[in-house]
PDB file of C-alpha atoms in Angstrom:
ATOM      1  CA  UNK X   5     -46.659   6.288  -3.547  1.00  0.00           C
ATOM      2  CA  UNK X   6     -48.264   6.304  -0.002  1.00  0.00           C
ATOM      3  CA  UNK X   7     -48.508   2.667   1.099  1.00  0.00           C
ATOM      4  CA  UNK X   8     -51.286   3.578   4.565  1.00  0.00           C
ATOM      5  CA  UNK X   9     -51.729  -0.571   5.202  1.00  0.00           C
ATOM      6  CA  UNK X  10     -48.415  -1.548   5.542  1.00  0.00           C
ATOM      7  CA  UNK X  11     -48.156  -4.235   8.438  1.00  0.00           C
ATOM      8  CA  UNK X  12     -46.129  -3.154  11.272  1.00  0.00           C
ATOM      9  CA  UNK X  13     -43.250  -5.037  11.290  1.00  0.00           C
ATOM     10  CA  UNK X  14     -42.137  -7.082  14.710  1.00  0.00           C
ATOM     11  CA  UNK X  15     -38.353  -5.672  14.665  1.00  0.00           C
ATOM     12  CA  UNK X  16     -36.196  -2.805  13.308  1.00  0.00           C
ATOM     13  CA  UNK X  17     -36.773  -3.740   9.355  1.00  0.00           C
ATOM     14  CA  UNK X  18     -35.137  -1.852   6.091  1.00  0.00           C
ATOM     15  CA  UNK X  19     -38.099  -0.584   4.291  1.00  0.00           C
ATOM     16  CA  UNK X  20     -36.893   0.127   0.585  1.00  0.00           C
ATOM     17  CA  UNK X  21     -40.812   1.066  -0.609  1.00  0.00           C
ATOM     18  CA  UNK X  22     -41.553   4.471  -0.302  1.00  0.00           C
ATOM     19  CA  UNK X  23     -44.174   6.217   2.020  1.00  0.00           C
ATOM     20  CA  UNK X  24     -45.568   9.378   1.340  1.00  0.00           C
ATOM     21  CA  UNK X  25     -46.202  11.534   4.644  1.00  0.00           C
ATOM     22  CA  UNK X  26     -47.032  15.133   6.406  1.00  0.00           C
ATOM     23  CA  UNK X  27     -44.725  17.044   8.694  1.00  0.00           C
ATOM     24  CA  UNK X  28     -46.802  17.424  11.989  1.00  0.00           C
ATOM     25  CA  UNK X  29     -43.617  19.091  13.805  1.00  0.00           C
ATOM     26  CA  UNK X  30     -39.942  18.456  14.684  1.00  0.00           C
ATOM     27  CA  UNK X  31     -37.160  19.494  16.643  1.00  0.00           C
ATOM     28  CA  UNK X  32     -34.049  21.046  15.886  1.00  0.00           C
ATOM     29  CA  UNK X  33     -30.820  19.146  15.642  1.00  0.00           C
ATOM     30  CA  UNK X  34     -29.032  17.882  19.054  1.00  0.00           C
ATOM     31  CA  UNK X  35     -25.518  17.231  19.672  1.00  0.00           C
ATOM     32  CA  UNK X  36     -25.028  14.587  21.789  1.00  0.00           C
ATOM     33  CA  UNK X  37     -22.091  13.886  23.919  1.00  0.00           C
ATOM     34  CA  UNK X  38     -20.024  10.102  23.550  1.00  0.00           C
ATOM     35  CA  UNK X  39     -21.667   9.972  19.921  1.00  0.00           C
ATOM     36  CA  UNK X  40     -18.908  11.254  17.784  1.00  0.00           C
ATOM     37  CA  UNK X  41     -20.719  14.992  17.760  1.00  0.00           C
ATOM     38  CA  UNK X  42     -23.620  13.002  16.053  1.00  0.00           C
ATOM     39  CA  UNK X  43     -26.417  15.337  15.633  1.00  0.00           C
ATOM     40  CA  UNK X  44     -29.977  14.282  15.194  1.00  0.00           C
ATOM     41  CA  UNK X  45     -33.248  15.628  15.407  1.00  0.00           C
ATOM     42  CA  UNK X  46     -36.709  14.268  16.113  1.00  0.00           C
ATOM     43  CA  UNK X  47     -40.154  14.317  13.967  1.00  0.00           C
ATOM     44  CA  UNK X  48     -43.880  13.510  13.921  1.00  0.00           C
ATOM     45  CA  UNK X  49     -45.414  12.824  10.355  1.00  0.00           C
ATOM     46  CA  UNK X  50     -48.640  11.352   9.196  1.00  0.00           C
ATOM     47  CA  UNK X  51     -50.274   9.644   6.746  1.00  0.00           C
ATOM     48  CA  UNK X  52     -53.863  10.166   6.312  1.00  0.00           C
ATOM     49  CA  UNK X  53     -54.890   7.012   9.163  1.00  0.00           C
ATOM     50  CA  UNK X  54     -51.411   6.533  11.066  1.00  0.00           C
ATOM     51  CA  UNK X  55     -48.844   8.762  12.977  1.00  0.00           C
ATOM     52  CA  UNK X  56     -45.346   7.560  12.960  1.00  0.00           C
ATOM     53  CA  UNK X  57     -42.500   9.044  15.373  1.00  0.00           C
ATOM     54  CA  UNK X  58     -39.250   9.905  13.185  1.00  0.00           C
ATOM     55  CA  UNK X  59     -35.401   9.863  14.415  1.00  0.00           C
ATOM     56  CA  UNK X  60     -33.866  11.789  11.663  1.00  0.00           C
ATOM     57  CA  UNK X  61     -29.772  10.977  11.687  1.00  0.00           C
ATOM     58  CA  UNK X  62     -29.224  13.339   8.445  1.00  0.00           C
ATOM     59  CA  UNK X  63     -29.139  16.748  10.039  1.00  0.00           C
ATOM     60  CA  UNK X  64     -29.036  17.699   6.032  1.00  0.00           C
ATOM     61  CA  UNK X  65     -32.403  16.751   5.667  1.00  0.00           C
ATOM     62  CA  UNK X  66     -33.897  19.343   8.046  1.00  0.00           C
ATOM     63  CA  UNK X  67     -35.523  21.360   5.151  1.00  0.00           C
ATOM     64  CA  UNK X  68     -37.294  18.866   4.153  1.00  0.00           C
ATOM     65  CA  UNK X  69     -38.965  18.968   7.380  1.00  0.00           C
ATOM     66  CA  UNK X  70     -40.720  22.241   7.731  1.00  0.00           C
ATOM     67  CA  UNK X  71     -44.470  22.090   8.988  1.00  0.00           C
ATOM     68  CA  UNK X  72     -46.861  20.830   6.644  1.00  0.00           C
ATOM     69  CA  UNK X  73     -44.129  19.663   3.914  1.00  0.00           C
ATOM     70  CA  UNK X  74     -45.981  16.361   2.115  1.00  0.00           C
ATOM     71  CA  UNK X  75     -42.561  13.899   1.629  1.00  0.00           C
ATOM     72  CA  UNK X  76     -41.750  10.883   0.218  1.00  0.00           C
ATOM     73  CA  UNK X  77     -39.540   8.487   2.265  1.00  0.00           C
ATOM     74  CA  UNK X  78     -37.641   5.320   1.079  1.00  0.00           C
ATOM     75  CA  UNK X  79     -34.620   3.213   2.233  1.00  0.00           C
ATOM     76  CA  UNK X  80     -35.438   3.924   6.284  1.00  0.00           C
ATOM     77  CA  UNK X  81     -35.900   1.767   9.267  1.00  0.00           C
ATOM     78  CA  UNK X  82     -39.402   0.906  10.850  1.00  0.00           C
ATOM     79  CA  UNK X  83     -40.304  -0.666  13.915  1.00  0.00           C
ATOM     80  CA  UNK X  84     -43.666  -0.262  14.339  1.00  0.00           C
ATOM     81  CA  UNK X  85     -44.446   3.184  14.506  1.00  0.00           C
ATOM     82  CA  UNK X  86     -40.662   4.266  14.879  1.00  0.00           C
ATOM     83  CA  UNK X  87     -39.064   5.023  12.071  1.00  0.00           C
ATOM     84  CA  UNK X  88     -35.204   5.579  11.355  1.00  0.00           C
ATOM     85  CA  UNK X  89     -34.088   7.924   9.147  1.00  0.00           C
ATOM     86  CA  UNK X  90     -30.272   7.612   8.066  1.00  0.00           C
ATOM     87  CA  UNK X  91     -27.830   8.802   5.631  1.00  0.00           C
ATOM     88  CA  UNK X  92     -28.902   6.352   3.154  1.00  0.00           C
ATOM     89  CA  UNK X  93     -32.163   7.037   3.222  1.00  0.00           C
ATOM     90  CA  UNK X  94     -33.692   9.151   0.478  1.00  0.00           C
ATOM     91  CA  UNK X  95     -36.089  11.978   1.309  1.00  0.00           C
ATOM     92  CA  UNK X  96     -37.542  13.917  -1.523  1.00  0.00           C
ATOM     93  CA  UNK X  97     -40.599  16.688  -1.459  1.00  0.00           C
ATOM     94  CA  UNK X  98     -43.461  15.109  -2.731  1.00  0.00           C
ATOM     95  CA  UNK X  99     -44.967  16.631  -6.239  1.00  0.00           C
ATOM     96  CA  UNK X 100     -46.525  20.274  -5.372  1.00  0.00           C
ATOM     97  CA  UNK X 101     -50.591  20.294  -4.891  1.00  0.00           C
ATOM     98  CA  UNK X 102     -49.918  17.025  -3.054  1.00  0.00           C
ATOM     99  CA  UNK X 103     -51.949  16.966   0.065  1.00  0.00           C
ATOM    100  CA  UNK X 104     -52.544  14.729   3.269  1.00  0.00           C
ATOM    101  CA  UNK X 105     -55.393  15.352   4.781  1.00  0.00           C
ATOM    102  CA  UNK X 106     -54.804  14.421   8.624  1.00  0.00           C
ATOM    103  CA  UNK X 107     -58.007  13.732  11.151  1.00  0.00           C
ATOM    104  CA  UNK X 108     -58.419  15.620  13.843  1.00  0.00           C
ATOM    105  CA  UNK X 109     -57.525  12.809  16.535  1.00  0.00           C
ATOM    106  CA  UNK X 110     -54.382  12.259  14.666  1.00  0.00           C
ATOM    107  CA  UNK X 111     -54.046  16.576  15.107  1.00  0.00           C
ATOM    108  CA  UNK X 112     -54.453  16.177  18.539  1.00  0.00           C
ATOM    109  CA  UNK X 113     -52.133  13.080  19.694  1.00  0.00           C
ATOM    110  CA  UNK X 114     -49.128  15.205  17.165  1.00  0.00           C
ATOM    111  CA  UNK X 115     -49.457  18.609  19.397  1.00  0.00           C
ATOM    112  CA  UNK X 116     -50.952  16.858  22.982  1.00  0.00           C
ATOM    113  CA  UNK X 117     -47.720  16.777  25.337  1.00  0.00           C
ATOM    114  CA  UNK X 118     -47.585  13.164  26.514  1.00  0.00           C
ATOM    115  CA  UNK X 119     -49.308  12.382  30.148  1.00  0.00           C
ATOM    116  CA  UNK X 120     -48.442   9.692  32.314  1.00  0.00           C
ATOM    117  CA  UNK X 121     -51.637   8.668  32.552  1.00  0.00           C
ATOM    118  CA  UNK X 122     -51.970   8.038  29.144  1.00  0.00           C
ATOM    119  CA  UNK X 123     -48.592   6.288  28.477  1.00  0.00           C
ATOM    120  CA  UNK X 124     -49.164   3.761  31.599  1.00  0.00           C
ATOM    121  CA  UNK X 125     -52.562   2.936  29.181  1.00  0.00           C
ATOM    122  CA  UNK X 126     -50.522   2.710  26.113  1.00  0.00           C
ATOM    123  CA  UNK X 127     -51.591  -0.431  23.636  1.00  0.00           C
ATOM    124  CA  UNK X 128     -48.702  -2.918  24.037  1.00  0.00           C
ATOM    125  CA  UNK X 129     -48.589  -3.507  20.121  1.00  0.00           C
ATOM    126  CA  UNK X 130     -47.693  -0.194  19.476  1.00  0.00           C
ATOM    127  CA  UNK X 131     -44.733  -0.373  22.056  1.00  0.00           C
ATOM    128  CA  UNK X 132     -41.880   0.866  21.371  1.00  0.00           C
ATOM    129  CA  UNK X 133     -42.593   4.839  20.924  1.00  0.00           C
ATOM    130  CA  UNK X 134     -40.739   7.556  21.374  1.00  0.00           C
ATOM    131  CA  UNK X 135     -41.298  10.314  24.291  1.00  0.00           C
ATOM    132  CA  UNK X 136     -40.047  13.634  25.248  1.00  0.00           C
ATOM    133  CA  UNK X 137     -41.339  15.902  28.002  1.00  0.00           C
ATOM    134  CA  UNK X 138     -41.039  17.736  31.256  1.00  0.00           C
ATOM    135  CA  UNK X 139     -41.953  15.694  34.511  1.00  0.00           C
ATOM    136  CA  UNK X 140     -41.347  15.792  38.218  1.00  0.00           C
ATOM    137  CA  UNK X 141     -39.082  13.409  39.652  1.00  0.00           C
ATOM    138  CA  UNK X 142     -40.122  11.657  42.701  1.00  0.00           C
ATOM    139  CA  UNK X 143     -37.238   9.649  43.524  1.00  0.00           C
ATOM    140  CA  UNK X 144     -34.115   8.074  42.127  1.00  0.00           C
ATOM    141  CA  UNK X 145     -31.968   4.643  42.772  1.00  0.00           C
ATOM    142  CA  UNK X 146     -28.323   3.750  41.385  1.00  0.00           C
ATOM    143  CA  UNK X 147     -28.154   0.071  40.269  1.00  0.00           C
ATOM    144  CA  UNK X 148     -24.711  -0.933  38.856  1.00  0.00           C
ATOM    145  CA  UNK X 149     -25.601  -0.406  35.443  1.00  0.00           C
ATOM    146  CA  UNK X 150     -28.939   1.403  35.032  1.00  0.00           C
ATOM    147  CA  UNK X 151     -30.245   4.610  37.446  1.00  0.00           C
ATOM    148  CA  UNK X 152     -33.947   4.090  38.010  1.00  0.00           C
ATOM    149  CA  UNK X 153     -35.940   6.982  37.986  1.00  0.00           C
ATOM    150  CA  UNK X 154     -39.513   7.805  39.221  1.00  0.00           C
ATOM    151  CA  UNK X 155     -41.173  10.504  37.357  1.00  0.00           C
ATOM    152  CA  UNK X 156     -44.590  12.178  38.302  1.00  0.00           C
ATOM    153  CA  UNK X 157     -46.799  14.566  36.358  1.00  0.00           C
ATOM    154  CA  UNK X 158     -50.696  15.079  37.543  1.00  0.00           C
ATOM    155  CA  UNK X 159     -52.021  12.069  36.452  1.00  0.00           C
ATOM    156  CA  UNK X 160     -49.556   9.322  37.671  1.00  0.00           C
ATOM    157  CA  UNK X 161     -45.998   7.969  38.011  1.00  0.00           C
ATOM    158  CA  UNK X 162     -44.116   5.997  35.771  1.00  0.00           C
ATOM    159  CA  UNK X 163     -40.147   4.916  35.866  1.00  0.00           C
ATOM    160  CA  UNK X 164     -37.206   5.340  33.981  1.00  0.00           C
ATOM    161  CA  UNK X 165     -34.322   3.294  33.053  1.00  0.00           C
ATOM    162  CA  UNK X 166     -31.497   5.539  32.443  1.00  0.00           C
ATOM    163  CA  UNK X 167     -27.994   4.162  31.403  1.00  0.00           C
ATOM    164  CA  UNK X 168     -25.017   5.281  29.619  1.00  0.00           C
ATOM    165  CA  UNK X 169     -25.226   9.313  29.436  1.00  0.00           C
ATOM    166  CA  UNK X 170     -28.623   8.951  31.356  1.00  0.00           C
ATOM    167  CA  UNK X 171     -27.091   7.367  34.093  1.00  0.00           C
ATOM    168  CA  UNK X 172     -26.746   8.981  37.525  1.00  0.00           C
ATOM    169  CA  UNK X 173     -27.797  12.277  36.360  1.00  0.00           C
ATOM    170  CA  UNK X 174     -27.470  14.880  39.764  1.00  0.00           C
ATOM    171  CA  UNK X 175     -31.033  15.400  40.610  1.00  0.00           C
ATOM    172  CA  UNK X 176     -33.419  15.404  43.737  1.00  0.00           C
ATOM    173  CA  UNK X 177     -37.262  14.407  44.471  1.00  0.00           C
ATOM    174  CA  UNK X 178     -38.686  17.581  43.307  1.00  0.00           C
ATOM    175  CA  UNK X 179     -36.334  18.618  40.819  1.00  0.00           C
ATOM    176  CA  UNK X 180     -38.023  18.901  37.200  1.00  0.00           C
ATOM    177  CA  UNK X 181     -36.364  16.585  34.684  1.00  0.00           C
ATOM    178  CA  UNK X 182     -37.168  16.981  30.703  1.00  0.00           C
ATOM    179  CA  UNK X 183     -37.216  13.672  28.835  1.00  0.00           C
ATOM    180  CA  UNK X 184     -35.860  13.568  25.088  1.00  0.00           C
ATOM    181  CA  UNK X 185     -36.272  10.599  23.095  1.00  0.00           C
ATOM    182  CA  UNK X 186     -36.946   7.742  25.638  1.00  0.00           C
ATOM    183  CA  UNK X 187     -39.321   5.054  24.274  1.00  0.00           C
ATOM    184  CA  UNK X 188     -41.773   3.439  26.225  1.00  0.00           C
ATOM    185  CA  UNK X 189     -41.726  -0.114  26.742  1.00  0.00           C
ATOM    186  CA  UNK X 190     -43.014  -3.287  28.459  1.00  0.00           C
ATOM    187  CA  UNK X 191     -40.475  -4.965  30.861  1.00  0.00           C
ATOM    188  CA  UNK X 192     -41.544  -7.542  33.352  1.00  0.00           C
ATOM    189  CA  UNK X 193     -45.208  -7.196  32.709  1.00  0.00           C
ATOM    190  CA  UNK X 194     -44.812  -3.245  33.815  1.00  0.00           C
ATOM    191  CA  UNK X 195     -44.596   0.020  31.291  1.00  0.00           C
ATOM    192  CA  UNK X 196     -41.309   1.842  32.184  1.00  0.00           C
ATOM    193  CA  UNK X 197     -39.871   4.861  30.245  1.00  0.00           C
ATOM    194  CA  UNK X 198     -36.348   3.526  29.221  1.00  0.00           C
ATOM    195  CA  UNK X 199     -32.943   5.473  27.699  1.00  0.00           C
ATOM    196  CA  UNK X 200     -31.682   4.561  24.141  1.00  0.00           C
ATOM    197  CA  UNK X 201     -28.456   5.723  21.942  1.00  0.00           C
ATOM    198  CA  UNK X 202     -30.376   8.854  21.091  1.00  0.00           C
ATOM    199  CA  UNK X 203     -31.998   9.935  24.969  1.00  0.00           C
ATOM    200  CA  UNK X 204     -30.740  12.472  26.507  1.00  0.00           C
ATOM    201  CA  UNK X 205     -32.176  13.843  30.150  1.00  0.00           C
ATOM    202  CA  UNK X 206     -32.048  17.080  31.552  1.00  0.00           C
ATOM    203  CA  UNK X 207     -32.406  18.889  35.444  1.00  0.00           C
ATOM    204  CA  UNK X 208     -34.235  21.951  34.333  1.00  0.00           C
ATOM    205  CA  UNK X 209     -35.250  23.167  38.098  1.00  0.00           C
ATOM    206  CA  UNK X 210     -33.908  21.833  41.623  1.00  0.00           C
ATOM    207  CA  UNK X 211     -36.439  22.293  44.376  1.00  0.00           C
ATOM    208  CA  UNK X 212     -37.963  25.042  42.386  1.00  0.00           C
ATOM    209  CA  UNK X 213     -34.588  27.154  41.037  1.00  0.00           C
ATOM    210  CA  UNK X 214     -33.409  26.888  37.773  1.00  0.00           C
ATOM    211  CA  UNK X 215     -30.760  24.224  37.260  1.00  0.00           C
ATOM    212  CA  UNK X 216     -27.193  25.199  35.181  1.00  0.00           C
ATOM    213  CA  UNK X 217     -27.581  22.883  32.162  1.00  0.00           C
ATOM    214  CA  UNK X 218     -25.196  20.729  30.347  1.00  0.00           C
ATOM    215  CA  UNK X 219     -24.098  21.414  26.647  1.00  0.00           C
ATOM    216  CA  UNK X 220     -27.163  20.305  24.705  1.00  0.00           C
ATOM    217  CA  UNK X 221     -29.354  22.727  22.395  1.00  0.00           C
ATOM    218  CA  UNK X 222     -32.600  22.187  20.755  1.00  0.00           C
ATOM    219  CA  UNK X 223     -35.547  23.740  19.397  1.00  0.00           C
ATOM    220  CA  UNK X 224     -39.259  21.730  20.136  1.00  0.00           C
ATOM    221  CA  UNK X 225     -41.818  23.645  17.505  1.00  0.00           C
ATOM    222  CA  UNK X 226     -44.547  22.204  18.006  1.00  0.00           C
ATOM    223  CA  UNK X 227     -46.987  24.663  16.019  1.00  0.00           C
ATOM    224  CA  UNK X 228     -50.093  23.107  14.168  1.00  0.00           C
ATOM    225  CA  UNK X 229     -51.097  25.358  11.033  1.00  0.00           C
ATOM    226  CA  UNK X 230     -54.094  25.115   9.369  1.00  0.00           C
ATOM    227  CA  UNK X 231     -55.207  22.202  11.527  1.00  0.00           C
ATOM    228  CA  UNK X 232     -58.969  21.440  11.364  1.00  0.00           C
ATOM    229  CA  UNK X 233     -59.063  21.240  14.939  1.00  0.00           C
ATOM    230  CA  UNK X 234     -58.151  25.244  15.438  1.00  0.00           C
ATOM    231  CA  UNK X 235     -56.742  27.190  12.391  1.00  0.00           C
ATOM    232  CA  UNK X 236     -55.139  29.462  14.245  1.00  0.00           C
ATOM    233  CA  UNK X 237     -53.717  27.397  17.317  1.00  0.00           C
ATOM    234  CA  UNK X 238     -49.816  26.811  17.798  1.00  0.00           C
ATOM    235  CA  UNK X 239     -47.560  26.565  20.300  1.00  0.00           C
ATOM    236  CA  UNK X 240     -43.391  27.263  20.509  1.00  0.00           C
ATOM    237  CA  UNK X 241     -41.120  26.109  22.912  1.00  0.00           C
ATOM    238  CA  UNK X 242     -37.672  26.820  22.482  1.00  0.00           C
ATOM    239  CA  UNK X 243     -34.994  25.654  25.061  1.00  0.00           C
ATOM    240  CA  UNK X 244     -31.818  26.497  24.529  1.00  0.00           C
ATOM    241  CA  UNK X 245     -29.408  24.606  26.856  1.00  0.00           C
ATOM    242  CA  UNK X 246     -26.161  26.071  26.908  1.00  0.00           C
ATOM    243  CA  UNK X 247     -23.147  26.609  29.961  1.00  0.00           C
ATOM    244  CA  UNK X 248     -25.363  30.051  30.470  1.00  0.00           C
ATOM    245  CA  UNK X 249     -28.955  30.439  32.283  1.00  0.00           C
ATOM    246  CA  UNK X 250     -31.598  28.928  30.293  1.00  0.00           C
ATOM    247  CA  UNK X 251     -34.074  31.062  28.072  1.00  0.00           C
TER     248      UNK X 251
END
């Protein structure tokens, strides 16, 4: 049963009712280095008012999320409008002839790659949310603990708090970095782009020449289908980030 007025609750909370949702788009699985070979893979679904950024831990649930599949979630974590998808969760394709029907802002924020402009304006009670993308980088400064990066697309600048396997990446002012799975929060009063268990950053191009990458592969589909705002619309990226050139 779709629950579309559930309150948003104020910290990572076990939600054990189930929530019935659209597949907007999602990524392929990623391996990420220091986590045990944990491999997880990112998602946008929607209910017919509310989109809600997925981190899916259960690489066995990927068929569930093809385009346009209507499931029913229970036993996951929300925070706001993250959720958490584990191996105890349950995932289950809802009854057949079940449809969402999605508005078209809701079409447009799923397939829209994120601007800086637009994050930097972001509504603080919707903080944390998850965002992946490519930027420039402007500049870069070691701290002990944390590297802070400034990152620069057409509309602004914005920085980034990178530690653990974010920290110190190799790059230059000019390179182009691509974010995966930062969220964007509020720290000391300012919007910053910060790195999480799950975040992994990339060099993609020094100074305009394609950059060897590290051991990290994904897929991004981001194709909308049958989307009122252009039936026939869709766009595929796939990166493939291996100890060879990139595609």
């Amino acid at each position: 049963m779709q629950a579309p007025n559930q309150v948003a609750p104020r910290r990572p909370t076990l939600q054990k009712d189930p929530i019935t949702v659209v597949v907007l788009k999602a990524t392929d699985p990623v391996e990420f280095p220091g986590q045990r070979k944990k491999k997880v893979f990112l998602a946008t679904v929607a209910t017919s008012n509310q989109v809600f950024q997925v981190k899916v831990l259960n690489i066995k649930l990927k068929k569930e999320f093809k385009q346009e599949n209507v499931i029913t979630v229970s036993g996951y974590i929300r925070y706001k409008n993250v959720l958490e998808i584990n191996e105890r969760s349950v995932v289950q394709r809802a009854p057949d002839g079940r449809r969402i029907v999605v508005p078209n802002d809701l079409w447009i924020r799923a397939k829209t790659p994120p601007k800086i402009r637009d994050l930097s304006q972001e509504d603080p009670g919707n903080l944390p949310t998850i965002v992946s993308g490519l930027f420039l980088l402007q500049k870069k400064k070691d701290n002990k603990k944390t590297t802070v990066y400034v990152i620069q697309d057409d509309t602004g600048t914005m920085e980034v708090v990178g530690s653990e396997i974010c920290y110190g990446i190799e790059c230059a002012e000019g390179d182009t970095v691509r974010l995966f799975c930062f969220y964007l929060k509020k720290i000391r009063e300012n919007l910053k782009l910060t790195s999480g268990k799950y975040s992994f950053m990339e060099v993609v191009k020094r100074n305009g020449h394609k950059q060897q990458p590290r051991s990290v592969t994904f897929k991004l589909d981001i194709a909308v289908k049958n989307s009122p705002l252009n039936p026939s619309s869709g766009v595929n990226c796939i990166v493939k980030v291996e100890n060879i050139n990139e595609e």
